[in-house]
């Protein structure tokens, strides 16, 4: 548990639904173990199922802290995970996303559905606007995000995204590569 950087808290966006193909569950477990081995605090949406729970359990088992941020209506619906190191309840989804961005030193997106993609696009937008200054990594497990990454390229080609903004996020294919990227990118930040 040796800290080698100013990265102390990593936000991980990921699916809270289950079941999913094992390749995605294995990637979440591996990423959680890698983050936990570094003694990091990992933020996610506090889901009791899916990749969120797998990630949280792996982080804690490896010596890190898993912190979930969840709106009260989700708690009232029984969607929150009680096995976290810490759970923060907020009022709204907007408050949840702001809290997670404000408290993190890096963001990684595992595969997920609408919510995960929305969170990923918002943090990329915030980075483009200078509101988020930390590394953003898309963990493209099993080519899941290929169509989205292709769409980003198309947006650059058609001038909806400036070429310099195409480099504000990075793609990783494995959890280990995602970890390497957040530390490499963090060292480049002012």
XYZ file of N, CA, C and O in Angstrom:
760
model
N 0.830 -1.171 0.000
C 0.000 0.000 0.000
C 0.886 1.249 0.000
O 0.894 2.026 0.919
N 1.648 1.438 -1.067
C 2.559 2.554 -1.183
C 1.956 3.596 -2.112
O 1.629 3.309 -3.253
N 1.795 4.803 -1.611
C 1.251 5.876 -2.432
C 2.394 6.556 -3.167
O 3.354 7.004 -2.556
N 2.283 6.621 -4.490
C 3.364 7.179 -5.290
C 2.955 8.456 -6.005
O 3.688 8.937 -6.838
N 1.796 9.007 -5.674
C 1.294 10.136 -6.422
C 0.336 10.940 -5.572
O -0.002 10.574 -4.466
N -0.116 12.055 -6.136
C -1.130 12.844 -5.456
C -2.519 12.277 -5.695
O -3.483 12.778 -5.145
N -2.643 11.253 -6.490
C -3.937 10.617 -6.686
C -4.275 9.832 -5.422
O -3.570 8.915 -5.033
N -5.376 10.255 -4.798
C -5.835 9.594 -3.576
C -7.239 9.016 -3.736
O -7.592 8.063 -3.067
N -8.019 9.655 -4.617
C -9.411 9.255 -4.812
C -9.700 9.147 -6.295
O -9.449 10.087 -7.050
N -10.234 8.010 -6.710
C -10.555 7.777 -8.119
C -12.054 7.517 -8.233
O -12.602 6.668 -7.525
N -12.699 8.254 -9.117
C -14.108 8.046 -9.418
C -14.203 7.003 -10.527
O -13.526 7.126 -11.553
N -15.010 5.978 -10.303
C -15.209 4.950 -11.327
C -16.692 4.899 -11.678
O -17.525 4.573 -10.835
N -16.989 5.245 -12.919
C -18.349 5.140 -13.433
C -18.526 3.727 -13.979
O -17.677 3.243 -14.725
N -19.629 3.073 -13.623
C -19.855 1.716 -14.116
C -21.298 1.286 -13.885
O -22.057 1.950 -13.194
N -21.628 0.153 -14.462
C -22.989 -0.375 -14.423
C -23.376 -0.849 -13.029
O -22.564 -1.421 -12.305
N -24.644 -0.633 -12.701
C -25.165 -1.141 -11.432
C -26.184 -2.261 -11.651
O -26.741 -2.782 -10.699
N -26.404 -2.615 -12.905
C -27.334 -3.693 -13.218
C -26.617 -5.029 -13.311
O -25.412 -5.099 -13.453
N -27.391 -6.089 -13.199
C -26.817 -7.429 -13.290
C -27.830 -8.311 -13.996
O -29.013 -8.017 -13.994
N -27.472 -9.402 -14.579
C -26.091 -9.857 -14.792
C -25.519 -9.308 -16.105
O -26.263 -8.903 -16.985
N -24.218 -9.299 -16.169
C -23.509 -8.917 -17.397
C -22.503 -10.011 -17.727
O -22.199 -10.862 -16.896
N -21.977 -9.968 -18.929
C -20.990 -10.939 -19.365
C -19.781 -10.927 -18.420
O -19.337 -9.866 -17.982
N -19.233 -12.085 -18.150
C -18.159 -12.218 -17.165
C -16.912 -11.403 -17.509
O -16.198 -10.991 -16.595
N -16.661 -11.129 -18.770
C -15.477 -10.334 -19.126
C -15.548 -8.952 -18.471
O -14.531 -8.405 -18.053
N -16.745 -8.406 -18.331
C -16.909 -7.092 -17.708
C -16.781 -7.180 -16.193
O -16.152 -6.323 -15.564
N -17.349 -8.234 -15.607
C -17.230 -8.440 -14.166
C -15.769 -8.660 -13.781
O -15.292 -8.114 -12.779
N -15.060 -9.440 -14.567
C -13.640 -9.692 -14.295
C -12.825 -8.410 -14.379
O -11.922 -8.181 -13.566
N -13.133 -7.552 -15.347
C -12.416 -6.279 -15.478
C -12.690 -5.381 -14.271
O -11.773 -4.733 -13.750
N -13.946 -5.347 -13.804
C -14.279 -4.540 -12.628
C -13.539 -5.050 -11.396
O -13.019 -4.262 -10.601
N -13.484 -6.367 -11.236
C -12.767 -6.954 -10.095
C -11.274 -6.655 -10.168
O -10.649 -6.318 -9.162
N -10.700 -6.772 -11.367
C -9.267 -6.482 -11.516
C -8.968 -5.012 -11.250
O -8.005 -4.683 -10.546
N -9.795 -4.119 -11.795
C -9.584 -2.692 -11.547
C -9.718 -2.392 -10.065
O -8.891 -1.677 -9.490
N -10.734 -2.952 -9.422
C -10.902 -2.740 -7.989
C -9.703 -3.208 -7.184
O -9.248 -2.517 -6.266
N -9.168 -4.369 -7.542
C -7.987 -4.887 -6.844
C -6.779 -3.973 -7.042
O -6.046 -3.689 -6.087
N -6.581 -3.506 -8.252
C -5.446 -2.610 -8.532
C -5.569 -1.295 -7.766
O -4.583 -0.788 -7.223
N -6.774 -0.749 -7.715
C -6.999 0.496 -6.972
C -6.824 0.257 -5.476
O -6.183 1.051 -4.778
N -7.380 -0.840 -4.982
C -7.276 -1.165 -3.562
C -5.851 -1.424 -3.112
O -5.451 -1.016 -2.019
N -5.065 -2.101 -3.950
C -3.664 -2.383 -3.620
C -2.864 -1.106 -3.417
O -1.885 -1.095 -2.673
N -3.261 -0.038 -4.054
C -2.592 1.258 -3.880
C -3.144 2.031 -2.695
O -2.723 3.158 -2.443
N -4.107 1.438 -2.002
C -4.687 2.096 -0.832
C -5.556 3.289 -1.184
O -5.745 4.182 -0.359
N -6.114 3.291 -2.390
C -6.898 4.426 -2.846
C -8.334 4.371 -2.346
O -8.863 3.309 -2.030
N -8.947 5.526 -2.314
C -10.377 5.655 -2.063
C -11.048 5.670 -3.427
O -10.655 6.447 -4.305
N -12.038 4.828 -3.603
C -12.723 4.715 -4.886
C -14.166 5.156 -4.707
O -14.880 4.650 -3.838
N -14.576 6.104 -5.531
C -15.952 6.591 -5.525
C -16.741 5.906 -6.626
O -16.253 5.764 -7.746
N -17.960 5.506 -6.309
C -18.883 5.049 -7.339
C -20.293 5.363 -6.868
O -20.484 6.041 -5.863
N -21.279 4.857 -7.581
C -22.660 5.205 -7.303
C -23.338 4.412 -6.204
O -24.548 4.528 -6.031
N -22.611 3.592 -5.458
C -23.116 2.857 -4.289
C -24.118 1.759 -4.625
O -24.888 1.337 -3.771
N -24.092 1.277 -5.860
C -25.038 0.233 -6.263
C -24.767 -1.095 -5.586
O -23.622 -1.487 -5.373
N -25.851 -1.804 -5.281
C -25.767 -3.095 -4.594
C -25.579 -4.257 -5.557
O -25.439 -5.399 -5.120
N -25.590 -3.970 -6.847
C -25.476 -5.029 -7.850
C -24.452 -4.632 -8.914
O -23.948 -3.528 -8.930
N -24.245 -5.565 -9.812
C -23.473 -5.302 -11.018
C -22.018 -4.972 -10.785
O -21.407 -5.364 -9.784
N -21.471 -4.223 -11.736
C -20.053 -3.877 -11.687
C -19.725 -2.998 -10.486
O -18.622 -3.077 -9.948
N -20.688 -2.169 -10.050
C -20.437 -1.314 -8.884
C -20.107 -2.155 -7.660
O -19.147 -1.887 -6.955
N -20.921 -3.157 -7.412
C -20.677 -3.998 -6.229
C -19.388 -4.796 -6.397
O -18.596 -4.910 -5.455
N -19.170 -5.353 -7.574
C -17.942 -6.123 -7.825
C -16.717 -5.252 -7.593
O -15.765 -5.659 -6.920
N -16.739 -4.045 -8.136
C -15.637 -3.103 -7.963
C -15.417 -2.789 -6.490
O -14.298 -2.881 -5.983
N -16.495 -2.429 -5.791
C -16.391 -2.062 -4.374
C -15.826 -3.202 -3.538
O -14.927 -2.988 -2.714
N -16.342 -4.404 -3.743
C -15.851 -5.552 -2.982
C -14.368 -5.800 -3.230
O -13.611 -6.097 -2.301
N -13.943 -5.665 -4.483
C -12.531 -5.894 -4.825
C -11.634 -4.815 -4.228
O -10.528 -5.110 -3.761
N -12.086 -3.579 -4.235
C -11.313 -2.479 -3.641
C -11.077 -2.761 -2.164
O -9.941 -2.700 -1.670
N -12.143 -3.076 -1.454
C -12.051 -3.317 -0.001
C -11.187 -4.543 0.289
O -10.323 -4.508 1.177
N -11.375 -5.615 -0.460
C -10.590 -6.841 -0.245
C -9.105 -6.611 -0.448
O -8.277 -7.264 0.189
N -8.756 -5.654 -1.307
C -7.346 -5.383 -1.602
C -6.755 -4.296 -0.711
O -5.593 -3.929 -0.878
N -7.526 -3.752 0.212
C -6.975 -2.785 1.160
C -7.333 -1.334 0.913
O -6.847 -0.448 1.619
N -8.174 -1.068 -0.064
C -8.601 0.300 -0.329
C -9.922 0.598 0.351
O -10.442 -0.207 1.127
N -10.464 1.769 0.042
C -11.750 2.182 0.599
C -12.721 2.426 -0.538
O -12.409 3.145 -1.487
N -13.898 1.851 -0.434
C -14.949 2.035 -1.437
C -16.010 2.958 -0.859
O -16.646 2.629 0.146
N -16.171 4.098 -1.491
C -17.139 5.097 -1.046
C -18.221 5.228 -2.109
O -17.921 5.504 -3.271
N -19.456 5.041 -1.716
C -20.573 5.190 -2.635
C -21.313 6.479 -2.375
O -21.521 6.861 -1.230
N -21.697 7.153 -3.451
C -22.476 8.385 -3.352
C -23.822 8.102 -4.004
O -23.879 7.751 -5.179
N -24.887 8.257 -3.237
C -26.192 7.807 -3.707
C -27.294 8.785 -3.310
O -27.327 9.255 -2.175
N -28.185 9.086 -4.241
C -29.335 9.927 -3.890
C -30.296 9.176 -2.973
O -30.427 7.949 -3.054
N -30.994 9.907 -2.128
C -31.905 9.310 -1.149
C -32.985 8.443 -1.784
O -33.352 7.402 -1.233
N -33.505 8.849 -2.938
C -34.571 8.047 -3.553
C -34.072 6.651 -3.905
O -34.835 5.684 -3.863
N -32.785 6.523 -4.226
C -32.226 5.201 -4.516
C -32.104 4.374 -3.239
O -32.332 3.158 -3.255
N -31.742 5.013 -2.148
C -31.684 4.330 -0.856
C -33.082 3.847 -0.482
O -33.267 2.696 -0.068
N -34.074 4.724 -0.650
C -35.461 4.373 -0.317
C -35.976 3.208 -1.157
O -36.835 2.445 -0.708
N -35.435 3.048 -2.369
C -35.815 1.930 -3.235
C -34.995 0.673 -2.974
O -35.192 -0.342 -3.645
N -34.056 0.742 -2.036
C -33.258 -0.426 -1.684
C -32.132 -0.722 -2.656
O -31.642 -1.849 -2.710
N -31.693 0.272 -3.406
C -30.659 0.062 -4.425
C -29.243 0.269 -3.898
O -28.282 0.000 -4.602
N -29.088 0.768 -2.691
C -27.770 1.056 -2.144
C -27.104 -0.172 -1.549
O -27.773 -1.080 -1.037
N -25.782 -0.176 -1.599
C -24.994 -1.288 -1.078
C -24.519 -0.954 0.327
O -23.901 0.103 0.555
N -24.785 -1.842 1.272
C -24.405 -1.623 2.663
C -22.988 -2.105 2.974
O -22.492 -1.861 4.070
N -22.327 -2.772 2.042
C -20.996 -3.316 2.291
C -19.856 -2.364 1.952
O -18.707 -2.784 1.851
N -20.150 -1.087 1.802
C -19.128 -0.095 1.451
C -18.344 0.365 2.676
O -18.822 0.271 3.810
N -17.178 0.917 2.452
C -16.411 1.531 3.528
C -17.117 2.788 4.022
O -17.056 3.125 5.204
N -17.771 3.465 3.092
C -18.451 4.718 3.406
C -19.566 4.914 2.384
O -19.401 4.607 1.203
N -20.688 5.447 2.834
C -21.778 5.759 1.918
C -22.264 7.162 2.220
O -22.588 7.482 3.359
N -22.313 7.973 1.178
C -22.747 9.359 1.313
C -24.088 9.504 0.604
O -24.201 9.193 -0.583
N -25.075 9.966 1.326
C -26.397 10.176 0.748
C -26.572 11.643 0.397
O -26.277 12.520 1.207
N -27.034 11.871 -0.828
C -27.281 13.221 -1.326
C -28.737 13.293 -1.782
O -29.441 12.287 -1.824
N -29.172 14.481 -2.147
C -30.570 14.670 -2.536
C -30.850 14.303 -3.989
O -31.876 13.704 -4.289
N -29.963 14.682 -4.910
C -30.269 14.539 -6.335
C -29.136 13.864 -7.099
O -28.001 13.788 -6.625
N -29.457 13.433 -8.307
C -28.437 12.868 -9.200
C -27.388 13.926 -9.540
O -26.199 13.629 -9.607
N -27.823 15.158 -9.752
C -26.882 16.229 -10.075
C -25.895 16.453 -8.929
O -24.693 16.610 -9.150
N -26.411 16.431 -7.709
C -25.555 16.591 -6.534
C -24.562 15.428 -6.436
O -23.390 15.621 -6.103
N -25.030 14.231 -6.731
C -24.164 13.053 -6.698
C -22.993 13.220 -7.665
O -21.842 13.011 -7.314
N -23.299 13.594 -8.908
C -22.243 13.714 -9.927
C -21.253 14.825 -9.579
O -20.047 14.662 -9.751
N -21.750 15.938 -9.081
C -20.856 17.029 -8.699
C -19.963 16.608 -7.544
O -18.767 16.870 -7.552
N -20.540 15.954 -6.567
C -19.778 15.495 -5.409
C -18.652 14.560 -5.860
O -17.510 14.691 -5.436
N -18.995 13.608 -6.730
C -18.001 12.640 -7.195
C -16.885 13.324 -7.983
O -15.704 12.992 -7.819
N -17.226 14.275 -8.818
C -16.211 15.004 -9.579
C -15.343 15.857 -8.661
O -14.115 15.859 -8.767
N -15.986 16.569 -7.744
C -15.240 17.464 -6.846
C -14.272 16.715 -5.946
O -13.217 17.245 -5.591
N -14.605 15.487 -5.574
C -13.787 14.741 -4.620
C -12.761 13.817 -5.275
O -11.973 13.201 -4.580
N -12.755 13.729 -6.600
C -11.862 12.763 -7.245
C -10.630 13.420 -7.849
O -10.643 14.588 -8.215
N -9.582 12.614 -7.946
C -8.318 13.025 -8.564
C -8.135 12.394 -9.936
O -7.132 12.644 -10.608
N -9.060 11.542 -10.330
C -9.056 10.894 -11.646
C -10.408 10.235 -11.828
O -11.092 9.926 -10.844
N -10.787 10.020 -13.092
C -12.049 9.339 -13.397
C -11.791 8.243 -14.422
O -11.069 8.456 -15.404
N -12.385 7.082 -14.167
C -12.293 5.943 -15.088
C -13.722 5.473 -15.362
O -14.523 5.351 -14.431
N -14.032 5.211 -16.625
C -15.345 4.685 -16.983
C -15.211 3.243 -17.437
O -14.592 2.959 -18.459
N -15.764 2.335 -16.659
C -15.962 0.949 -17.078
C -17.212 0.911 -17.954
O -17.963 1.889 -18.005
N -17.494 -0.188 -18.622
C -18.731 -0.287 -19.392
C -19.973 -0.107 -18.515
O -19.972 -0.436 -17.330
N -21.008 0.423 -19.139
C -22.272 0.620 -18.447
C -23.338 1.107 -19.402
O -23.099 1.234 -20.606
N -24.487 1.401 -18.858
C -25.629 1.824 -19.657
C -25.762 3.327 -19.731
O -24.778 4.056 -19.686
N -27.003 3.789 -19.824
C -27.267 5.219 -19.988
C -26.589 6.065 -18.921
O -25.962 7.080 -19.218
N -26.737 5.669 -17.661
C -26.167 6.462 -16.573
C -24.661 6.571 -16.655
O -24.097 7.654 -16.482
N -24.008 5.460 -16.923
C -22.548 5.461 -17.033
C -22.096 6.342 -18.192
O -21.169 7.145 -18.047
N -22.754 6.188 -19.324
C -22.364 6.987 -20.489
C -22.632 8.464 -20.262
O -21.838 9.316 -20.649
N -23.734 8.774 -19.596
C -24.052 10.173 -19.304
C -23.001 10.770 -18.371
O -22.535 11.893 -18.575
N -22.609 10.023 -17.350
C -21.581 10.503 -16.426
C -20.244 10.693 -17.142
O -19.544 11.682 -16.921
N -19.898 9.752 -18.005
C -18.657 9.854 -18.766
C -18.667 11.095 -19.646
O -17.703 11.872 -19.650
N -19.738 11.297 -20.385
C -19.802 12.463 -21.274
C -19.802 13.771 -20.488
O -19.195 14.752 -20.912
N -20.451 13.773 -19.330
C -20.450 14.994 -18.525
C -19.044 15.317 -18.021
O -18.616 16.470 -18.096
N -18.307 14.316 -17.527
C -16.969 14.613 -16.999
C -16.025 15.030 -18.123
O -15.167 15.889 -17.935
N -16.195 14.467 -19.319
C -15.388 14.906 -20.469
C -15.737 16.351 -20.813
O -14.845 17.171 -21.075
N -17.018 16.683 -20.793
C -17.442 18.061 -21.066
C -16.881 19.010 -20.018
O -16.379 20.085 -20.346
N -16.956 18.615 -18.752
C -16.412 19.456 -17.693
C -14.906 19.649 -17.874
O -14.378 20.723 -17.633
N -14.229 18.610 -18.328
C -12.790 18.744 -18.580
C -12.551 19.708 -19.735
O -11.660 20.565 -19.679
N -13.333 19.607 -20.780
C -13.209 20.512 -21.928
C -13.402 21.970 -21.482
O -12.713 22.863 -21.963
N -14.308 22.193 -20.557
C -14.607 23.543 -20.081
C -13.667 24.013 -18.967
O -13.774 25.146 -18.496
N -12.747 23.149 -18.543
C -11.810 23.512 -17.487
C -12.379 23.351 -16.083
O -11.760 23.792 -15.112
N -13.530 22.707 -15.958
C -14.150 22.500 -14.646
C -13.622 21.257 -13.938
O -13.797 21.117 -12.725
N -13.020 20.361 -14.685
C -12.406 19.142 -14.135
C -11.019 19.054 -14.741
O -10.870 19.080 -15.961
N -10.013 18.996 -13.917
C -8.634 19.086 -14.412
C -7.833 17.795 -14.237
O -6.615 17.803 -14.329
N -8.523 16.709 -13.994
C -7.850 15.445 -13.697
C -7.955 14.478 -14.866
O -8.739 14.682 -15.788
N -7.182 13.399 -14.822
C -7.248 12.397 -15.898
C -8.628 11.766 -16.037
O -9.308 11.507 -15.042
N -9.015 11.537 -17.287
C -10.258 10.828 -17.612
C -9.875 9.684 -18.542
O -9.283 9.911 -19.607
N -10.206 8.461 -18.142
C -9.851 7.276 -18.911
C -11.108 6.460 -19.197
O -11.887 6.167 -18.287
N -11.274 6.111 -20.465
C -12.333 5.199 -20.876
C -11.735 3.807 -20.910
O -10.824 3.542 -21.691
N -12.219 2.928 -20.047
C -11.726 1.550 -20.008
C -12.583 0.732 -20.973
O -13.688 0.302 -20.645
N -12.062 0.567 -22.157
C -12.780 -0.017 -23.291
C -12.651 -1.540 -23.294
O -12.052 -2.130 -24.189
N -13.250 -2.163 -22.288
C -13.190 -3.616 -22.116
C -13.930 -4.305 -23.258
O -15.074 -3.977 -23.554
N -13.254 -5.253 -23.892
C -13.870 -6.074 -24.933
C -14.478 -5.219 -26.051
O -15.516 -5.563 -26.601
N -13.860 -4.073 -26.329
C -14.280 -3.159 -27.405
C -15.661 -2.548 -27.172
O -16.292 -2.061 -28.110
N -16.128 -2.550 -25.924
C -17.463 -2.060 -25.605
C -17.696 -0.630 -26.103
O -18.761 -0.319 -26.646
N -16.712 0.242 -25.888
C -16.882 1.648 -26.225
C -16.456 1.999 -27.653
O -16.456 3.168 -28.027
N -16.108 1.019 -28.476
C -15.681 1.322 -29.846
C -16.654 2.222 -30.600
O -16.227 3.196 -31.231
N -17.968 1.962 -30.581
C -18.887 2.845 -31.323
C -18.879 4.287 -30.797
O -18.961 5.231 -31.579
N -18.774 4.458 -29.482
C -18.734 5.806 -28.917
C -17.444 6.520 -29.311
O -17.466 7.691 -29.702
N -16.331 5.801 -29.236
C -15.044 6.390 -29.617
C -15.048 6.743 -31.103
O -14.537 7.793 -31.504
N -15.653 5.893 -31.915
C -15.800 6.200 -33.337
C -16.644 7.465 -33.535
O -16.326 8.314 -34.366
N -17.697 7.614 -32.742
C -18.539 8.811 -32.826
C -17.759 10.055 -32.432
O -17.906 11.110 -33.060
N -16.916 9.949 -31.409
C -16.068 11.081 -31.035
C -15.181 11.487 -32.211
O -15.011 12.675 -32.500
N -14.589 10.491 -32.898
C -13.756 10.773 -34.067
C -14.542 11.446 -35.171
O -14.055 12.383 -35.829
N -15.765 10.988 -35.371
C -16.626 11.598 -36.389
C -16.935 13.055 -36.026
O -16.974 13.927 -36.891
N -17.162 13.317 -34.732
C -17.432 14.687 -34.281
C -16.229 15.599 -34.520
O -16.389 16.769 -34.873
N -15.019 15.061 -34.365
C -13.816 15.834 -34.673
C -13.736 16.075 -36.178
O -13.514 17.216 -36.625
N -13.950 15.018 -36.958
C -13.866 15.133 -38.420
C -14.865 16.129 -38.989
O -14.596 16.769 -40.007
N -16.018 16.263 -38.367
C -17.047 17.173 -38.865
C -17.052 18.507 -38.117
O -17.989 19.297 -38.253
N -16.008 18.736 -37.326
C -15.752 20.014 -36.655
C -16.722 20.345 -35.516
O -16.860 21.506 -35.156
N -17.393 19.324 -34.960
C -18.212 19.555 -33.771
C -17.366 19.493 -32.496
O -17.766 20.026 -31.473
N -16.228 18.831 -32.580
C -15.248 18.804 -31.495
C -13.930 19.288 -32.072
O -13.502 18.826 -33.132
N -13.316 20.227 -31.379
C -12.011 20.737 -31.822
C -10.952 19.646 -31.666
O -10.978 18.889 -30.687
N -10.013 19.577 -32.603
C -8.972 18.533 -32.524
C -8.233 18.508 -31.180
O -7.932 17.434 -30.668
N -7.964 19.656 -30.596
C -7.246 19.673 -29.314
C -8.085 19.061 -28.188
O -7.551 18.574 -27.204
N -9.392 19.047 -28.341
C -10.244 18.451 -27.307
C -10.379 16.938 -27.466
O -10.892 16.270 -26.568
N -9.912 16.409 -28.577
C -9.936 14.960 -28.764
C -8.948 14.264 -27.829
O -9.076 13.075 -27.567
N -8.005 15.020 -27.310
C -6.958 14.437 -26.457
C -7.210 14.660 -24.965
O -6.322 14.415 -24.161
N -8.410 15.089 -24.582
C -8.648 15.367 -23.155
C -9.053 14.123 -22.377
O -9.175 14.171 -21.155
N -9.261 13.021 -23.051
C -9.523 11.735 -22.418
C -8.621 10.706 -23.088
O -8.102 10.951 -24.174
N -8.430 9.590 -22.441
C -7.593 8.529 -22.989
C -8.347 7.208 -22.942
O -9.218 7.016 -22.095
N -7.961 6.321 -23.823
C -8.564 4.986 -23.877
C -7.589 3.951 -23.340
O -6.410 3.956 -23.679
N -8.096 3.063 -22.508
C -7.340 1.909 -22.028
C -8.111 0.661 -22.414
O -9.337 0.667 -22.462
N -7.398 -0.409 -22.674
C -8.040 -1.693 -23.005
C -8.092 -2.646 -21.821
O -8.897 -3.570 -21.808
N -7.221 -2.412 -20.826
C -7.173 -3.290 -19.652
C -7.156 -2.433 -18.384
O -6.751 -1.267 -18.417
N -7.562 -3.007 -17.260
C -7.481 -2.268 -16.000
C -6.061 -1.797 -15.675
O -5.862 -0.677 -15.207
N -5.077 -2.636 -15.944
C -3.692 -2.245 -15.669
C -3.287 -1.034 -16.513
O -2.645 -0.109 -16.033
N -3.686 -1.034 -17.768
C -3.393 0.113 -18.639
C -4.111 1.371 -18.143
O -3.554 2.467 -18.176
N -5.337 1.231 -17.654
C -6.070 2.375 -17.098
C -5.311 2.973 -15.921
O -5.190 4.198 -15.805
N -4.791 2.117 -15.057
C -4.011 2.601 -13.911
C -2.757 3.335 -14.365
O -2.427 4.402 -13.849
N -2.059 2.761 -15.331
C -0.860 3.421 -15.851
C -1.200 4.788 -16.431
O -0.474 5.761 -16.215
N -2.312 4.863 -17.141
C -2.709 6.129 -17.755
C -3.065 7.191 -16.730
O -2.670 8.350 -16.885
N -3.805 6.847 -15.683
C -4.178 7.906 -14.741
C -2.949 8.484 -14.056
O -2.885 9.685 -13.817
N -1.958 7.654 -13.797
C -0.746 8.180 -13.167
C 0.119 8.948 -14.164
O 0.685 9.982 -13.818
N 0.189 8.491 -15.392
C 0.959 9.219 -16.415
C 0.308 10.564 -16.727
O 0.983 11.586 -16.818
N -1.014 10.579 -16.862
C -1.722 11.808 -17.174
C -1.692 12.776 -16.009
O -1.574 13.987 -16.186
N -1.782 12.262 -14.792
C -1.759 13.111 -13.613
C -0.435 13.874 -13.530
O -0.402 15.040 -13.190
N 0.661 13.224 -13.925
C 1.962 13.892 -13.852
C 2.095 15.009 -14.883
O 2.922 15.896 -14.745
N 1.226 14.992 -15.921
C 1.251 16.033 -16.950
C 0.379 17.231 -16.593
O 0.504 18.286 -17.195
N -0.525 17.060 -15.627
C -1.419 18.162 -15.247
C -0.654 19.239 -14.517
O 0.246 18.945 -13.724
N -1.038 20.514 -14.754
C -0.338 21.613 -14.064
C -0.611 21.620 -12.571
O -1.566 21.120 -12.100
